[in-house]
Short mmCIF file of C-alpha atoms in Angstrom, two decimals:
data_model
loop_
_atom_site.label_atom_id
_atom_site.label_comp_id
_atom_site.label_asym_id
_atom_site.label_seq_id
_atom_site.Cartn_x
_atom_site.Cartn_y
_atom_site.Cartn_z
CA MET A 24 74.69 125.54 117.36
CA ASN A 25 74.90 125.81 113.59
CA THR A 26 74.46 122.16 112.65
CA THR A 27 75.32 122.85 109.03
CA ASP A 28 78.75 124.15 110.00
CA PHE A 29 79.31 121.16 112.28
CA GLU A 30 78.33 118.73 109.54
CA LEU A 31 80.75 120.46 107.17
CA TYR A 32 83.51 120.15 109.77
CA ASN A 33 82.73 116.44 110.24
CA THR A 34 82.74 115.88 106.49
CA THR A 35 86.07 117.69 106.12
CA ALA A 36 87.62 115.70 108.96
CA SER A 37 86.41 112.42 107.44
CA ALA A 38 87.80 113.44 104.04
CA SER A 39 91.17 114.09 105.68
CA ALA A 40 91.20 110.57 107.11
CA SER A 41 90.35 109.13 103.70
CA ILE A 42 93.31 110.95 102.16
CA VAL A 43 95.63 109.36 104.74
CA ILE A 44 94.58 105.77 104.02
CA ARG A 45 94.65 106.32 100.24
CA SER A 46 98.12 107.85 100.44
CA TYR A 47 99.75 105.39 102.84
CA SER A 48 98.22 101.97 102.38
CA THR A 49 97.65 100.03 99.20
CA SER A 50 96.59 96.82 100.95
CA PHE A 51 94.22 98.26 103.54
CA GLY A 52 93.09 101.02 101.22
CA TRP A 53 92.14 98.60 98.47
CA ALA A 54 90.55 96.06 100.80
CA SER A 55 88.48 98.74 102.53
CA ARG A 56 86.88 99.65 99.21
CA LEU A 57 84.93 96.41 99.48
CA LEU A 58 83.06 97.89 102.45
CA ASP A 59 79.97 100.04 102.19
CA ALA A 60 80.67 103.78 102.17
CA THR A 61 79.78 104.36 105.82
CA THR A 62 81.87 101.48 107.16
CA GLN A 63 84.72 102.40 104.84
CA ALA A 64 84.76 105.91 106.31
CA HIS A 65 84.93 104.55 109.87
CA ILE A 66 87.86 102.26 109.05
CA ALA A 67 89.67 105.12 107.32
CA ARG A 68 89.30 107.24 110.46
CA ILE A 69 90.82 104.52 112.63
CA TYR A 70 93.64 103.94 110.17
CA ALA A 71 94.41 107.66 109.91
CA LEU A 72 94.97 108.14 113.64
CA VAL A 73 97.12 105.02 113.84
CA ARG A 74 99.17 106.13 110.85
CA ILE A 75 99.68 109.68 112.12
CA ALA A 76 100.95 108.34 115.44
CA ASP A 77 103.32 105.96 113.66
CA GLU A 78 104.62 108.72 111.40
CA LEU A 79 105.20 110.89 114.46
CA VAL A 80 107.34 108.22 116.07
CA ASP A 81 109.78 107.51 113.26
CA GLY A 82 108.55 108.93 109.97
CA PRO A 83 108.37 112.53 108.78
CA ALA A 84 108.89 113.92 112.27
CA GLU A 85 112.26 112.19 112.47
CA ALA A 86 113.14 113.23 108.91
CA ALA A 87 112.27 116.82 109.77
CA GLY A 88 114.89 116.75 112.50
CA VAL A 89 112.51 116.62 115.47
CA ASP A 90 114.52 115.12 118.33
CA THR A 91 113.35 112.11 120.33
CA ALA A 92 112.41 114.07 123.45
CA THR A 93 110.22 116.43 121.45
CA ARG A 94 108.59 113.56 119.59
CA ALA A 95 107.76 112.01 122.97
CA VAL A 96 106.05 115.24 124.00
CA LEU A 97 104.14 115.39 120.72
CA LEU A 98 103.02 111.78 121.14
CA ASP A 99 101.80 112.53 124.66
CA GLU A 100 99.90 115.52 123.30
CA LEU A 101 98.34 113.40 120.53
CA GLU A 102 97.18 110.85 123.10
CA ALA A 103 95.78 113.60 125.33
CA GLU A 104 94.00 115.18 122.35
CA THR A 105 92.51 111.82 121.41
CA SER A 106 91.20 111.34 124.94
CA ARG A 107 89.77 114.84 125.02
CA ALA A 108 88.10 114.42 121.61
CA LEU A 109 86.46 111.17 122.68
CA GLN A 110 85.02 113.03 125.66
CA LEU A 111 84.01 116.26 123.89
CA GLY A 112 83.22 115.07 120.38
CA PHE A 113 85.46 117.76 118.91
CA SER A 114 89.12 118.39 118.10
CA THR A 115 91.02 121.03 116.18
CA ASN A 116 93.08 118.15 114.77
CA LEU A 117 91.00 116.90 111.85
CA VAL A 118 92.33 113.33 112.00
CA VAL A 119 91.70 113.11 115.74
CA HIS A 120 88.24 114.64 115.27
CA ALA A 121 87.41 112.05 112.61
CA PHE A 122 88.59 109.23 114.88
CA ALA A 123 86.50 110.58 117.74
CA LEU A 124 83.39 110.54 115.55
CA THR A 125 83.87 106.83 115.02
CA GLY A 126 85.00 106.14 118.57
CA ARG A 127 81.97 107.81 120.14
CA GLU A 128 79.55 106.10 117.77
CA HIS A 129 81.00 102.60 118.24
CA GLY A 130 82.16 102.64 121.85
CA ILE A 131 85.90 102.78 121.14
CA SER A 132 87.46 104.20 124.29
CA MET A 133 90.84 104.97 125.76
CA ASP A 134 90.87 101.39 127.05
CA LEU A 135 92.06 100.49 123.55
CA CYS A 136 93.83 103.76 122.75
CA ARG A 137 96.10 103.80 125.81
CA PRO A 138 97.82 100.48 125.00
CA PHE A 139 98.23 101.64 121.42
CA PHE A 140 100.00 104.84 122.43
CA ALA A 141 102.10 102.92 124.97
CA SER A 142 103.42 100.71 122.17
CA MET A 143 104.13 103.74 119.99
CA ARG A 144 106.10 105.21 122.89
CA ARG A 145 108.31 102.10 122.97
CA ASP A 146 109.42 102.88 119.42
CA LEU A 147 110.92 106.24 120.33
CA GLU A 148 114.13 104.55 121.44
CA ALA A 149 116.24 101.67 120.16
CA ALA A 150 115.01 98.58 121.94
CA THR A 151 115.11 94.83 122.26
CA PHE A 152 112.16 92.82 123.51
CA THR A 153 111.57 89.78 125.66
CA ASP A 154 108.76 87.43 124.64
CA ALA A 155 106.43 89.00 127.20
CA GLU A 156 107.35 92.53 126.14
CA LEU A 157 106.77 91.63 122.50
CA ASP A 158 103.33 90.22 123.27
CA GLU A 159 102.46 93.43 125.13
CA TYR A 160 103.80 95.57 122.30
CA ILE A 161 101.86 93.67 119.62
CA TYR A 162 98.66 93.88 121.64
CA GLY A 163 98.99 97.65 121.86
CA SER A 164 100.23 98.37 118.37
CA ALA A 165 98.07 95.97 116.35
CA GLU A 166 95.57 93.85 118.25
CA THR A 167 93.85 96.95 119.64
CA VAL A 168 93.44 98.23 116.08
CA GLY A 169 91.80 94.94 115.11
CA LEU A 170 89.44 95.33 118.04
CA MET A 171 88.60 98.90 117.00
CA CYS A 172 87.71 97.69 113.52
CA LEU A 173 85.67 94.85 115.00
CA ALA A 174 83.68 97.37 117.04
CA VAL A 175 82.71 99.04 113.75
CA PHE A 176 81.95 95.77 111.98
CA GLU A 177 79.80 94.51 114.86
CA SER A 178 77.73 97.67 115.20
CA GLY A 179 74.16 96.70 116.06
CA MET A 180 74.90 92.97 115.98
CA GLN A 181 73.52 90.64 118.65
CA ARG A 182 75.90 87.79 119.44
CA GLU A 183 76.01 84.83 121.77
CA ALA A 184 78.97 84.95 124.15
CA GLY A 185 80.82 82.16 122.35
CA GLU A 186 80.56 83.84 118.96
CA ARG A 187 81.64 87.15 120.41
CA GLU A 188 84.70 85.56 122.01
CA LEU A 189 85.60 83.89 118.71
CA LEU A 190 85.38 87.20 116.83
CA VAL A 191 87.46 89.02 119.44
CA ALA A 192 90.12 86.32 119.31
CA GLY A 193 90.09 86.46 115.51
CA ALA A 194 90.48 90.23 115.42
CA ARG A 195 93.40 90.07 117.80
CA SER A 196 95.05 87.21 115.92
CA LEU A 197 94.72 88.96 112.58
CA GLY A 198 96.19 92.15 114.02
CA ALA A 199 99.08 90.18 115.49
CA ALA A 200 99.73 88.42 112.18
CA PHE A 201 99.79 91.72 110.30
CA GLN A 202 102.23 93.21 112.79
CA LYS A 203 104.62 90.26 112.67
CA VAL A 204 104.57 90.33 108.88
CA ASN A 205 105.45 94.02 108.98
CA PHE A 206 108.29 93.32 111.39
CA LEU A 207 109.82 90.81 108.97
CA ARG A 208 109.17 92.98 105.93
CA ASP A 209 110.79 96.01 107.59
CA PHE A 210 113.50 94.08 109.41
CA ALA A 211 116.39 95.77 107.61
CA CYS A 212 115.22 99.29 108.39
CA ASP A 213 114.21 98.56 111.98
CA HIS A 214 117.40 96.67 112.81
CA ASP A 215 120.00 98.75 110.97
CA ASP A 216 118.56 102.25 111.05
CA ARG A 217 116.55 102.28 114.29
CA GLY A 218 118.30 99.74 116.48
CA ARG A 219 115.19 97.67 117.09
CA ALA A 220 115.08 93.91 117.49
CA TYR A 221 111.44 93.02 118.04
CA PHE A 222 111.98 89.27 117.98
CA PRO A 223 114.10 87.91 120.84
CA GLY A 224 117.33 86.41 119.54
CA THR A 225 117.55 88.63 116.45
CA GLU A 226 119.69 91.34 118.01
CA ASP A 227 122.61 90.31 115.79
CA GLY A 228 120.47 89.77 112.72
CA LEU A 229 117.81 87.55 111.20
CA THR A 230 118.67 83.89 110.62
CA GLU A 231 116.81 81.24 108.68
CA SER A 232 115.77 79.54 111.91
CA SER A 233 114.47 82.75 113.51
CA LYS A 234 112.64 83.67 110.30
CA THR A 235 111.08 80.21 110.13
CA ALA A 236 109.87 80.48 113.73
CA VAL A 237 108.23 83.85 113.11
CA VAL A 238 106.58 82.67 109.89
CA ALA A 239 105.18 79.68 111.77
CA SER A 240 103.68 81.97 114.40
CA ILE A 241 102.18 84.17 111.67
CA ARG A 242 100.53 81.16 110.06
CA GLN A 243 99.16 80.11 113.44
CA ASP A 244 97.68 83.59 113.91
CA LEU A 245 96.17 83.48 110.42
CA ARG A 246 94.57 80.11 111.12
CA ALA A 247 93.02 81.53 114.29
CA ALA A 248 91.70 84.49 112.31
CA ASP A 249 90.33 82.17 109.60
CA ALA A 250 88.13 80.47 112.19
CA SER A 251 86.39 83.77 112.89
CA ILE A 252 86.04 85.30 109.40
CA PRO A 253 82.98 83.20 108.40
CA PHE A 254 81.14 84.61 111.42
CA LEU A 255 81.63 88.23 110.37
CA SER A 256 78.68 90.02 108.85
CA SER A 257 78.41 89.73 105.07
CA GLY A 258 79.07 93.45 104.68
CA CYS A 259 82.64 93.23 105.95
CA ARG A 260 83.62 89.59 105.43
CA ALA A 261 85.05 90.01 101.91
CA ALA A 262 87.11 93.06 102.89
CA VAL A 263 88.63 91.31 105.90
CA TRP A 264 89.36 88.23 103.80
CA ALA A 265 91.06 90.40 101.16
CA ALA A 266 93.33 92.06 103.72
CA ARG A 267 94.13 88.66 105.22
CA ALA A 268 94.89 87.20 101.77
CA MET A 269 97.25 90.05 100.92
CA PHE A 270 99.25 89.53 104.10
CA ALA A 271 99.24 85.76 103.57
CA GLU A 272 100.72 86.39 100.13
CA LEU A 273 103.34 88.64 101.68
CA THR A 274 104.11 85.91 104.23
CA ASP A 275 104.64 83.40 101.41
CA ARG A 276 107.05 85.78 99.69
CA ILE A 277 108.93 86.44 102.92
CA GLU A 278 109.19 82.70 103.58
CA SER A 279 110.74 82.12 100.16
CA THR A 280 113.20 85.01 100.56
CA PRO A 281 116.51 84.14 102.26
CA ALA A 282 116.99 85.77 105.65
CA SER A 283 120.17 87.38 104.34
CA GLU A 284 118.13 89.21 101.70
CA LEU A 285 115.51 90.32 104.22
CA MET A 286 118.40 91.97 106.05
CA ARG A 287 118.95 94.13 102.97
CA MET A 288 115.59 94.60 101.24
CA ARG A 289 111.86 95.08 101.75
CA VAL A 290 109.63 92.39 100.23
CA ARG A 291 106.47 93.61 98.53
CA VAL A 292 103.38 92.13 96.92
CA PRO A 293 103.05 93.50 93.36
CA ASN A 294 99.92 95.50 92.66
CA PRO A 295 98.68 93.07 89.97
CA VAL A 296 98.70 90.29 92.58
CA LYS A 297 96.78 92.49 95.01
CA ALA A 298 94.30 93.26 92.24
CA ARG A 299 93.69 89.55 91.63
CA ILE A 300 93.02 89.06 95.34
CA LEU A 301 90.52 91.91 95.27
CA VAL A 302 88.74 90.38 92.27
CA ARG A 303 88.35 87.12 94.21
CA ALA A 304 87.09 89.04 97.25
CA LEU A 305 84.65 90.96 95.11
CA ALA A 306 83.28 87.70 93.77
CA MET A 307 82.80 86.52 97.37
CA ARG A 308 80.84 89.67 98.14
CA VAL A 309 78.62 89.29 95.06
CA VAL A 310 77.64 85.67 95.85
CA ARG A 311 77.26 86.10 99.62
#
């Protein structure tokens, strides 16, 4: 084996993942810059696979005219390629290869990937959800991603069982909060363009009462995550706090926006506000 060629391939694959997170995510991209270079690369690899799958379901693939049945086949193939790469340590798909590098190093297996792809598959068709179905969907689409990131953050750490359980619960809660925020932020597009009603009772639209209930559940998830953040290692604590703070800010803005407007527009956090959050997080990292 020519190790130099393999190292070049790994470097190229990792660079591809970094391009994806820089291009698609301001919040996660900026927050991840508070991590050391190695950890930042691992998080970018996880994000890139998740993003590519999401874009396959209802992004560029749909815009390119790829029909639903074909997108389902492509999603199955992406899942199969991910499984194969985790076994072999190689993929011709650079994003999948990059993810496999991280997965193999940190013990991320198909036990987390399968639920993720199952949730992505639910988005191929217009759908409504029961409470149980929504919980299952959120676990697959978001909580698993939090657990993947936690596997990276906890690399080499020795924990007592109670601490470990707290961190796992926090990672899942933070992932759930992020997903629910995204549901509210993207409500207009999901409901009107894609026929999705993630929250039971919103099939006919978002009301003030339904919005209030979701915001309350988001704040509950954030509180659960807050209990775990102090136990994270100092190398990742500021970055996780920054991401959490950005989504808390977005939650505040959603809460103050009438439900009727959320049915027509997408609420955003201005970049200067995100920058101020990053400055605070950077100060936390300096004084840790």
